RNA sequence: GGCGCGGUAGCCAAGUGGUAAGGCCGGGGACUGCAAAUCCUCUAUCGGCGGUUCGAUUCCGCCCCGCGCCUCCA
């Protein structure tokens, strides 16, 4: 495999490989569990999922770690507002995140550590930072990172410390932070305050809780080592979160680099505008499901742009995705019976099978090879989709004339492609079949029977009139040579 | 102001120094008694102005516009 990925740290496309030669060590900043994740969050997680799938199909196992932030200002505030204790509150949203992630067919990470479960590791990290002079405690029992002690600070995001100081000058009056040495210093341990209520842990500096940035350094190093291969997140995390992680992790270990490859995903817009609560376009998966969209349609739409460009999510795109899925389902129905090892569902091979097939599945014609090549070239999903859809069109036009062997090869390619994209066609098909009424109301069925009879008499005027009445009832008649089907209108 | 990402057909979205993938929508046609599906077919000179070049959408410069980050937002 020769997968190349843009590295924020160098600004260049670089080869992805496992330093230990065995598994790619991959850390992702996960969600803060204080409410439902929105589709912008999921865009990032989906891109990371696509990346992981490409690496694994390329033959390299991935040691994937994604954390859960279950203690911070927002979780504490919202838990209090909900009248729940913090663990109960965050567990609920954690479960919700898992449900959404499963619906979107995200592969679960190998480990999913949470901040609350790793307080000792975080305290240990802070102690080492204090010992090495990178941190200092203040009178109130908080601990801050001393940015002046880390000359490389700002290198990842290209921000220089002088500018930081100037820009931050307007916030000097922030009462909470009056005892920091420098306004740019960030908090590692926050001393307990009355509004924290029951939330707090004992530490060498008194009762308190870890600052947000602390957890990712402590947990990534704990699970993946002081230096690992790839670290992902949304572009907004580049500064200050990832910058701070570098300062913390390299500060204690002295090992460089903390992360070899920084992988940042651009943001998402909705219907041409940025997502914001005031615009009311802060979409969650549940919102879109309520509008009738299937998670697989959302997944397709969210992966249809390049990860380093802002993507405009539109309902129209989601409908285009639905159409593509329908084309695939039709194709599987017409050409795919008994083809390949997946039997009746050759376009829905299991993930282990997709991994086992590896890149061999893409060794066919030009577009098949090109689809894989596009993915290896900085994860160019839209180009890969273009090649894939050209293959779909070819199958639609030529498939009926194929020999069994040709059909099997094509379905192996297409099944693997959908596997890499994490599109579970079977789930989509079954959920939709379940969602629609299997049978028309007796009244509609009677009209349809009457129409079929009129049609048999070649009384087309009556037949058409009945078709209209059936349509008014919300159903449509689809004729076959030997009969007809009734389907609900609406999608 | 600093750093970063963009401006390609009605919409979404790739891409290349030699006259621009793919999808959706829409138009026309074939097929069908009608309808659905399917098939065929049509729709762009790439934000603006200069420059380099035999030739630029692709390289350089300037300008205009949109978006993100600049201390806890994927």
Coordinates of C-alpha atoms (C1' of nucleotides) in Angstrom, one line a residue:
Chain A
X1 CA 0.0 0.0 0.0
X2 CA 1.2 3.5 -0.7
X3 CA -1.3 5.8 1.0
X4 CA -0.4 9.4 1.1
X5 CA -2.0 11.9 3.4
X6 CA -1.6 15.6 3.9
X7 CA 0.3 16.4 7.1
X8 CA -0.7 19.7 8.8
X9 CA 2.7 19.8 10.5
X10 CA 4.6 19.9 7.2
X11 CA 2.0 21.2 4.9
X12 CA 2.8 18.4 2.6
X13 CA 1.5 15.1 1.4
X14 CA 3.3 12.4 3.2
X15 CA 3.4 8.6 3.1
X16 CA 1.4 6.9 5.9
X17 CA 3.2 4.1 7.6
X18 CA 3.4 2.4 10.9
X19 CA 6.6 3.3 12.7
X20 CA 6.6 -0.1 14.5
X21 CA 5.9 -1.9 11.2
X22 CA 2.9 -3.7 12.7
X23 CA 0.0 -1.5 13.2
X24 CA -0.8 2.1 12.6
X25 CA -1.2 4.0 15.9
X26 CA -4.1 6.4 15.3
X27 CA -5.6 8.7 17.9
X28 CA -8.7 10.8 17.4
X29 CA -10.2 13.6 19.5
X30 CA -13.6 12.3 20.3
X31 CA -16.9 14.0 21.3
X32 CA -17.7 15.9 24.5
X33 CA -20.7 14.0 25.7
X34 CA -23.1 16.8 26.9
X35 CA -25.7 16.6 24.1
X36 CA -26.2 15.0 20.7
X37 CA -23.3 15.3 18.2
X38 CA -24.2 17.2 15.1
X39 CA -23.5 16.2 11.6
X40 CA -20.4 18.4 11.5
X41 CA -18.9 16.4 14.3
X42 CA -19.8 13.3 12.4
X43 CA -18.2 14.5 9.2
X44 CA -14.9 14.4 11.0
X45 CA -15.5 11.0 12.5
X46 CA -16.7 9.6 9.2
X47 CA -13.5 10.9 7.5
X48 CA -11.4 9.3 10.2
X49 CA -13.4 6.1 9.7
X50 CA -12.8 6.2 5.9
X51 CA -9.1 6.7 6.5
X52 CA -9.0 3.7 8.9
X53 CA -10.8 1.5 6.4
X54 CA -8.5 2.5 3.6
X55 CA -5.5 1.7 5.8
X56 CA -6.9 -1.7 6.8
X57 CA -7.9 -2.7 3.3
X58 CA -4.4 -1.6 2.3
X59 CA -3.1 -4.4 4.6
X60 CA -2.1 -2.5 7.7
X61 CA -4.0 -3.1 10.9
X62 CA -4.9 0.1 12.8
X63 CA -4.7 0.6 16.5
X64 CA -7.5 3.2 16.7
X65 CA -8.1 5.2 19.9
X66 CA -10.8 7.8 20.3
X67 CA -11.5 9.5 23.6
X68 CA -14.7 10.7 25.2
X69 CA -14.6 14.0 27.0
X70 CA -16.9 13.5 30.0
X71 CA -15.8 16.3 32.3
X72 CA -15.5 19.9 31.4
X73 CA -17.4 23.2 31.8
X74 CA -20.1 22.2 29.5
X75 CA -20.8 18.7 30.9
X76 CA -20.8 20.1 34.4
X77 CA -23.1 22.9 33.5
X78 CA -25.6 20.9 31.5
X79 CA -25.7 18.0 34.0
X80 CA -26.6 20.5 36.7
X81 CA -29.2 22.0 34.4
X82 CA -30.7 18.6 33.9
X83 CA -30.6 17.9 37.6
X84 CA -28.5 14.8 37.2
X85 CA -25.1 13.8 38.6
X86 CA -22.3 14.0 36.1
X87 CA -21.8 10.3 35.5
X88 CA -25.4 9.7 34.9
X89 CA -25.7 12.6 32.5
X90 CA -22.6 11.8 30.5
X91 CA -23.4 8.1 30.3
X92 CA -26.7 9.0 28.6
X93 CA -25.0 11.1 26.0
X94 CA -22.3 8.6 25.5
X95 CA -24.8 5.9 24.8
X96 CA -26.6 8.3 22.4
X97 CA -23.3 8.9 20.6
X98 CA -22.7 5.2 20.3
X99 CA -26.1 4.7 18.8
X100 CA -25.6 7.4 16.2
X101 CA -22.1 6.1 15.4
X102 CA -23.4 2.6 14.9
X103 CA -26.2 3.9 12.7
X104 CA -23.6 5.6 10.6
X105 CA -21.6 2.4 10.5
X106 CA -18.5 3.8 12.2
X107 CA -16.1 1.1 13.2
X108 CA -15.7 1.2 16.9
X109 CA -12.2 2.2 18.0
X110 CA -10.1 -0.4 19.7
X111 CA -10.1 1.7 22.9
X112 CA -12.4 4.5 23.9
X113 CA -10.9 6.0 27.0
X114 CA -12.7 8.8 28.9
X115 CA -11.2 11.6 30.9
X116 CA -12.9 10.7 34.1
X117 CA -11.5 7.2 33.9
X118 CA -8.0 8.5 33.6
X119 CA -7.6 11.0 36.4
X120 CA -4.5 9.4 37.8
X121 CA -2.7 9.4 34.4
X122 CA -3.5 13.1 34.1
X123 CA -2.3 13.9 37.5
X124 CA 0.9 12.0 36.7
X125 CA 1.4 14.0 33.5
X126 CA 0.9 17.3 35.4
X127 CA 3.4 16.2 38.1
X128 CA 6.0 15.5 35.5
X129 CA 5.4 18.8 33.8
X130 CA 5.8 20.6 37.2
X131 CA 9.0 18.7 37.8
X132 CA 10.5 19.7 34.5
X133 CA 9.6 23.3 34.8
X134 CA 6.9 23.4 32.1
X135 CA 4.1 24.0 34.6
X136 CA 3.4 26.0 37.8
X137 CA 0.7 25.9 40.4
X138 CA -1.1 29.0 41.5
X139 CA -2.4 30.0 44.9
X140 CA -5.9 28.9 44.3
X141 CA -4.8 25.3 43.5
X142 CA -4.8 25.4 39.7
X143 CA -1.9 24.4 37.6
X144 CA -0.9 26.1 34.3
X145 CA 1.3 25.2 31.5
X146 CA 4.2 27.7 31.0
X147 CA 4.2 28.4 27.3
X148 CA 7.4 30.3 27.6
X149 CA 9.2 27.1 28.5
X150 CA 8.4 25.5 25.2
X151 CA 10.1 27.3 22.3
X152 CA 8.3 25.3 19.6
X153 CA 4.9 26.4 20.8
X154 CA 2.8 27.5 17.9
X155 CA 4.7 25.6 15.3
X156 CA 1.9 23.3 14.2
X157 CA -0.6 26.1 13.6
X158 CA 1.8 28.7 12.5
X159 CA 0.9 31.1 15.3
X160 CA 3.6 33.1 16.9
X161 CA 3.6 33.8 20.6
X162 CA 4.0 37.5 20.3
X163 CA 0.9 37.7 18.3
X164 CA -0.9 35.6 20.8
X165 CA 0.0 38.0 23.6
X166 CA -1.3 41.0 21.6
X167 CA -4.5 39.3 20.6
X168 CA -5.1 38.1 24.1
X169 CA -4.6 41.5 25.7
X170 CA -8.3 42.3 25.6
X171 CA -9.0 39.4 27.7
X172 CA -6.6 40.2 30.5
X173 CA -9.4 41.2 32.7
X174 CA -10.8 37.7 32.9
X175 CA -11.1 37.4 36.6
X176 CA -10.6 33.7 36.7
X177 CA -7.1 33.8 35.3
X178 CA -5.6 36.8 37.0
X179 CA -2.8 34.7 38.5
X180 CA -1.4 33.2 35.4
X181 CA 2.1 34.2 34.5
X182 CA 1.1 34.9 30.9
X183 CA -2.3 35.2 29.4
X184 CA -1.4 32.6 26.8
X185 CA -0.7 29.9 29.4
X186 CA -3.4 27.3 29.5
X187 CA -4.8 25.4 32.4
X188 CA -3.8 21.8 33.2
X189 CA -5.7 21.4 36.4
X190 CA -8.6 23.5 37.5
X191 CA -9.1 24.2 41.2
X192 CA -12.6 23.3 42.4
X193 CA -15.2 26.0 42.4
X194 CA -18.6 26.1 44.0
X195 CA -20.4 25.7 40.6
X196 CA -18.5 22.4 40.2
X197 CA -20.8 20.9 42.9
X198 CA -20.0 17.3 43.5
X199 CA -17.5 17.1 40.6
X200 CA -13.9 17.0 41.7
X201 CA -10.9 14.8 42.5
X202 CA -8.2 15.1 45.1
X203 CA -4.8 15.9 43.8
X204 CA -1.5 17.2 45.1
X205 CA -2.8 20.7 44.5
X206 CA -6.1 20.1 46.2
X207 CA -9.6 19.3 44.9
X208 CA -10.1 20.0 41.3
X209 CA -10.4 18.5 37.8
X210 CA -8.3 18.3 34.7
X211 CA -8.2 20.9 32.1
X212 CA -9.5 19.8 28.7
X213 CA -6.1 19.5 26.9
X214 CA -4.7 17.4 29.6
X215 CA -6.7 14.3 28.8
X216 CA -5.7 13.8 25.2
X217 CA -2.0 13.9 26.0
X218 CA -2.4 11.6 29.0
X219 CA -4.6 9.1 27.2
X220 CA -2.9 9.0 23.8
X221 CA 0.5 8.5 25.4
X222 CA -1.0 5.9 27.8
X223 CA -2.5 3.8 24.9
X224 CA -0.2 4.5 22.0
X225 CA 3.1 5.6 23.5
X226 CA 5.1 8.8 23.7
X227 CA 5.3 9.0 19.9
X228 CA 2.8 7.6 17.5
X229 CA 1.8 7.7 13.9
X230 CA -1.4 9.7 13.2
X231 CA -3.5 12.1 15.2
X232 CA -6.8 13.3 13.8
X233 CA -9.4 16.0 14.6
X234 CA -11.4 18.9 13.2
X235 CA -9.4 21.9 11.9
X236 CA -10.6 24.0 14.8
X237 CA -8.6 21.7 17.1
X238 CA -5.4 22.6 15.5
X239 CA -5.1 25.6 17.7
X240 CA -5.0 25.6 20.6
X241 CA -5.9 22.0 21.5
X242 CA -3.3 20.1 19.4
X243 CA -0.7 22.8 19.9
X244 CA -1.2 22.3 23.7
X245 CA -1.1 18.5 23.4
X246 CA 2.3 18.8 21.7
X247 CA 3.6 21.1 24.4
X248 CA 2.4 18.8 27.1
X249 CA 3.5 15.5 25.6
X250 CA 6.8 16.5 24.2
X251 CA 7.4 18.6 27.3
X252 CA 7.4 15.5 29.6
X253 CA 8.8 12.9 27.3
X254 CA 11.4 14.9 25.5
X255 CA 10.5 12.6 22.6
X256 CA 9.9 14.2 19.2
X257 CA 7.7 14.1 17.5
X258 CA 4.7 13.4 19.7
X259 CA 2.8 12.8 16.6
X260 CA 4.3 12.2 13.2
X261 CA 1.3 12.9 11.1
X262 CA -1.4 15.5 11.8
X263 CA -4.7 14.8 10.1
X264 CA -7.3 17.6 10.1
X265 CA -10.7 17.6 8.7
X266 CA -12.4 20.8 7.4
X267 CA -15.7 22.0 8.6
X268 CA -19.2 21.5 7.2
X269 CA -21.7 23.9 6.1
X270 CA -25.5 23.3 5.8
X271 CA -27.4 24.5 2.8
X272 CA -24.6 27.0 2.0
X273 CA -24.4 28.5 5.5
X274 CA -22.3 27.7 8.5
X275 CA -23.9 25.7 11.1
X276 CA -25.0 27.7 14.1
X277 CA -27.6 27.6 16.8
X278 CA -28.9 31.0 15.9
X279 CA -29.6 30.0 12.3
X280 CA -31.3 26.9 13.5
X281 CA -29.3 24.6 11.2
X282 CA -27.5 22.8 13.8
X283 CA -28.4 19.4 12.4
X284 CA -28.2 16.1 14.3
X285 CA -28.6 12.7 12.9
X286 CA -31.9 12.5 14.6
X287 CA -33.1 15.7 12.9
X288 CA -32.3 14.2 9.5
X289 CA -33.8 10.9 10.3
X290 CA -37.0 12.7 11.3
X291 CA -37.0 14.2 7.9
X292 CA -36.9 10.8 6.4
X293 CA -33.2 10.4 5.6
X294 CA -31.4 7.2 6.3
X295 CA -28.1 7.2 8.1
X296 CA -26.5 5.6 5.0
X297 CA -27.7 8.4 2.9
X298 CA -26.2 10.9 5.4
X299 CA -23.0 8.9 5.4
X300 CA -22.7 9.0 1.7
X301 CA -23.4 12.7 1.5
X302 CA -20.9 13.5 4.3
X303 CA -18.2 11.6 2.5
X304 CA -18.9 13.1 -1.0
X305 CA -16.5 16.0 -0.6
X306 CA -12.8 16.1 0.0
X307 CA -11.9 16.1 3.7
X308 CA -9.6 19.2 3.3
X309 CA -12.4 21.3 1.8
X310 CA -15.4 22.8 3.4
X311 CA -18.3 20.6 2.4
X312 CA -21.8 22.0 1.8
X313 CA -24.3 19.5 3.1
X314 CA -27.6 19.8 1.4
X315 CA -30.8 17.8 1.4
X316 CA -30.4 17.6 -2.3
X317 CA -27.1 15.8 -1.8
X318 CA -28.7 13.4 0.6
X319 CA -31.4 12.7 -2.0
X320 CA -28.7 12.1 -4.6
X321 CA -27.2 9.6 -2.2
X322 CA -30.5 7.9 -1.9
X323 CA -30.7 7.6 -5.6
X324 CA -27.3 6.1 -5.8
X325 CA -28.2 3.6 -3.2
X326 CA -31.4 2.7 -5.0
X327 CA -29.4 2.2 -8.2
X328 CA -27.1 -0.2 -6.4
X329 CA -30.0 -2.1 -4.8
X330 CA -31.6 -2.5 -8.2
X331 CA -28.3 -3.7 -9.6
X332 CA -27.8 -6.2 -6.9
X333 CA -31.4 -7.4 -7.4
X334 CA -31.1 -7.8 -11.2
X335 CA -27.5 -9.1 -11.6
X336 CA -26.3 -10.1 -8.2
X337 CA -28.2 -13.2 -7.3
X338 CA -26.0 -16.0 -6.2
X339 CA -22.9 -14.0 -7.1
X340 CA -19.9 -14.2 -4.8
X341 CA -19.6 -15.4 -1.3
X342 CA -22.1 -13.0 0.2
X343 CA -24.9 -14.9 -1.6
X344 CA -27.9 -12.8 -2.0
X345 CA -26.2 -9.6 -0.9
X346 CA -22.9 -9.4 -2.8
X347 CA -22.8 -5.6 -2.3
X348 CA -22.9 -6.0 1.5
X349 CA -19.8 -8.2 2.3
X350 CA -18.8 -8.2 5.9
X351 CA -16.0 -5.9 7.0
X352 CA -13.6 -8.8 7.8
X353 CA -14.2 -10.1 4.3
X354 CA -13.5 -6.7 2.7
X355 CA -10.2 -6.5 4.7
X356 CA -9.4 -10.1 3.7
X357 CA -9.9 -9.3 0.0
X358 CA -7.7 -6.3 0.3
X359 CA -6.7 -4.3 -2.7
X360 CA -7.1 -7.3 -5.0
X361 CA -10.7 -6.3 -5.3
X362 CA -9.6 -3.1 -7.1
X363 CA -7.3 -4.8 -9.5
X364 CA -9.8 -4.8 -12.4
X365 CA -10.4 -2.2 -15.1
X366 CA -9.3 1.4 -15.2
X367 CA -12.0 2.9 -13.1
X368 CA -11.7 0.2 -10.5
X369 CA -8.0 0.7 -10.1
X370 CA -8.4 4.4 -10.3
X371 CA -11.0 4.4 -7.5
X372 CA -8.5 2.9 -5.2
X373 CA -5.7 5.1 -6.4
X374 CA -7.8 8.2 -5.7
X375 CA -8.3 7.0 -2.1
X376 CA -4.6 6.5 -1.7
X377 CA -3.9 9.9 -2.9
X378 CA -4.8 12.0 0.1
X379 CA -8.1 10.3 0.6
X380 CA -9.7 11.7 -2.5
X381 CA -13.2 10.4 -1.8
X382 CA -15.1 12.5 -4.4
X383 CA -12.8 11.3 -7.2
X384 CA -13.1 7.7 -6.0
X385 CA -16.9 8.0 -6.0
X386 CA -16.8 9.4 -9.5
X387 CA -14.9 6.3 -10.7
X388 CA -17.1 4.0 -8.8
X389 CA -20.3 5.5 -10.2
X390 CA -18.9 5.2 -13.7
X391 CA -18.4 1.5 -12.9
X392 CA -22.0 1.4 -11.7
X393 CA -23.2 2.9 -15.0
X394 CA -21.2 0.4 -16.9
X395 CA -22.7 -2.5 -15.0
X396 CA -26.2 -1.1 -15.6
X397 CA -25.5 -0.9 -19.4
X398 CA -23.5 -4.0 -19.9
X399 CA -24.2 -6.3 -17.0
X400 CA -26.9 -8.3 -18.5
X401 CA -24.5 -9.7 -21.0
X402 CA -21.8 -10.7 -18.5
X403 CA -20.5 -14.2 -17.9
X404 CA -20.9 -15.3 -14.3
X405 CA -17.2 -14.8 -13.8
X406 CA -17.3 -11.2 -15.0
X407 CA -20.3 -10.5 -12.8
X408 CA -18.6 -12.0 -9.7
X409 CA -15.5 -9.9 -10.3
X410 CA -17.6 -6.8 -10.6
X411 CA -19.5 -7.5 -7.5
X412 CA -16.3 -8.2 -5.6
X413 CA -15.0 -4.7 -6.6
X414 CA -18.3 -2.9 -5.9
X415 CA -18.8 -4.7 -2.6
X416 CA -15.3 -3.9 -1.5
X417 CA -15.7 -0.3 -2.6
X418 CA -18.9 0.1 -0.5
X419 CA -17.1 -1.7 2.3
X420 CA -14.3 0.9 2.3
X421 CA -16.8 3.7 2.2
X422 CA -18.7 2.0 5.0
X423 CA -21.9 1.9 3.1
X424 CA -24.1 -0.9 4.4
X425 CA -26.5 -1.4 1.6
X426 CA -28.2 -4.3 3.3
X427 CA -29.1 -2.1 6.3
X428 CA -30.4 0.6 4.0
X429 CA -32.5 -1.8 2.0
X430 CA -34.0 -3.6 5.0
X431 CA -34.7 -0.4 7.0
X432 CA -36.5 1.1 4.1
X433 CA -38.5 -2.0 3.4
X434 CA -39.5 -2.0 7.0
X435 CA -40.3 1.7 7.1
X436 CA -42.8 1.5 4.3
X437 CA -46.1 -0.2 4.7
X438 CA -45.8 -3.6 3.2
X439 CA -49.4 -3.6 2.0
X440 CA -51.7 -1.0 0.7
X441 CA -54.9 -0.4 2.6
X442 CA -57.8 -2.6 1.4
X443 CA -59.4 0.4 -0.3
X444 CA -56.3 1.1 -2.4
X445 CA -55.8 -2.5 -3.2
X446 CA -59.4 -2.7 -4.4
X447 CA -58.9 0.3 -6.7
X448 CA -55.7 -1.3 -8.0
X449 CA -57.5 -4.5 -8.7
X450 CA -60.3 -2.6 -10.5
X451 CA -57.7 -0.8 -12.6
X452 CA -56.0 -4.0 -13.5
X453 CA -59.3 -5.4 -14.7
X454 CA -60.1 -2.2 -16.7
X455 CA -56.7 -2.4 -18.2
X456 CA -57.4 -6.0 -19.2
X457 CA -60.5 -4.8 -21.0
X458 CA -58.3 -2.1 -22.7
X459 CA -60.5 0.5 -21.1
X460 CA -57.5 2.8 -20.6
X461 CA -59.6 5.8 -19.8
X462 CA -60.9 4.1 -16.7
X463 CA -57.6 2.6 -15.9
X464 CA -56.0 6.1 -15.9
X465 CA -58.7 7.6 -13.8
X466 CA -58.2 4.8 -11.3
X467 CA -54.4 5.4 -11.3
X468 CA -55.2 9.0 -10.4
X469 CA -57.4 8.0 -7.5
X470 CA -54.8 5.6 -6.2
X471 CA -52.2 8.4 -6.5
X472 CA -54.4 10.7 -4.5
X473 CA -54.5 8.0 -1.8
X474 CA -50.7 8.2 -1.6
X475 CA -49.8 5.1 -3.7
X476 CA -48.5 4.4 -7.1
X477 CA -49.1 1.5 -9.4
X478 CA -46.0 -0.1 -11.0
X479 CA -47.0 -2.4 -13.8
X480 CA -45.2 -5.6 -14.5
X481 CA -45.9 -7.8 -17.5
X482 CA -47.7 -10.3 -15.3
X483 CA -49.2 -8.0 -12.7
X484 CA -48.4 -4.9 -10.7
X485 CA -46.9 -3.6 -7.5
X486 CA -48.2 -0.9 -5.2
X487 CA -45.8 1.4 -3.6
X488 CA -46.3 4.4 -1.3
X489 CA -45.4 7.7 -2.9
X490 CA -43.1 10.0 -1.1
X491 CA -39.6 8.8 -1.8
Chain B
rG1 C1' -4.1 42.4 11.6
rG2 C1' -1.8 37.1 11.7
rC3 C1' -2.4 32.0 10.1
rG4 C1' -5.3 28.5 7.1
rC5 C1' -9.1 26.8 3.4
rG6 C1' -11.9 28.1 -0.7
rG7 C1' -14.4 30.7 -5.3
rU8 C1' -15.3 25.2 -11.6
rA9 C1' -22.3 24.2 -15.3
rG10 C1' -29.3 25.4 -11.9
rC11 C1' -27.2 22.5 -7.4
rC12 C1' -23.2 19.3 -5.2
rA13 C1' -18.2 18.2 -6.5
rA14 C1' -13.2 16.2 -8.8
rG15 C1' -9.2 17.5 -12.0
rU16 C1' -5.1 18.8 -15.4
rG17 C1' 0.3 23.4 -18.7
rG18 C1' -2.5 21.5 -24.3
rU19 C1' -9.1 23.3 -25.0
rA20 C1' -13.0 20.4 -18.0
rA21 C1' -14.5 13.3 -14.0
rG22 C1' -18.8 12.0 -11.6
rG23 C1' -23.6 12.7 -9.3
rC24 C1' -28.4 15.3 -8.6
rC25 C1' -31.9 18.4 -11.1
rG26 C1' -33.8 19.9 -15.9
rG27 C1' -34.7 19.5 -21.5
rG28 C1' -35.2 16.2 -25.9
rG29 C1' -35.6 11.2 -27.7
rA30 C1' -36.3 5.5 -27.5
rC31 C1' -39.3 2.0 -24.9
rU32 C1' -44.2 1.7 -22.4
rG33 C1' -51.7 2.1 -24.0
rC34 C1' -50.4 5.5 -19.6
rA35 C1' -47.0 5.5 -15.5
rA36 C1' -42.4 3.7 -13.2
rA37 C1' -37.7 1.8 -14.2
rU38 C1' -34.1 1.6 -18.0
rC39 C1' -31.3 3.2 -22.3
rC40 C1' -29.6 7.3 -25.8
rU41 C1' -28.8 12.5 -25.9
rC42 C1' -28.3 17.9 -24.5
rU43 C1' -26.5 21.8 -20.8
rA44 C1' -19.6 25.1 -18.2
rU45 C1' -14.0 27.9 -21.1
rC46 C1' -13.1 27.1 -14.7
rG47 C1' -14.2 34.9 -9.4
rG48 C1' -11.7 39.6 -11.9
rC49 C1' -7.2 42.0 -14.1
rG50 C1' -2.3 41.5 -15.5
rG51 C1' 2.3 38.4 -16.3
rU52 C1' 5.3 33.8 -17.8
rU53 C1' 4.5 30.3 -21.9
rC54 C1' 3.7 28.1 -28.6
rG55 C1' -0.4 27.4 -25.3
rA56 C1' -3.2 28.4 -18.4
rU57 C1' -8.8 26.8 -15.5
rU58 C1' -4.1 24.6 -14.0
rC59 C1' 2.4 28.6 -12.6
rC60 C1' 3.4 33.9 -10.7
rG61 C1' 1.5 38.9 -9.0
rC62 C1' -2.4 42.1 -7.7
rC63 C1' -7.5 42.7 -6.6
rC64 C1' -12.7 41.2 -5.3
rC65 C1' -15.8 37.7 -2.6
rG66 C1' -16.9 33.6 1.0
rC67 C1' -15.5 30.6 5.3
rG68 C1' -12.5 28.9 9.6
rC69 C1' -9.0 29.6 13.7
rC70 C1' -6.4 33.4 16.7
rU71 C1' -7.3 30.0 24.5
rC72 C1' -11.0 25.2 26.2
rC73 C1' -15.8 24.8 19.1
rA74 C1' -15.3 18.4 14.9

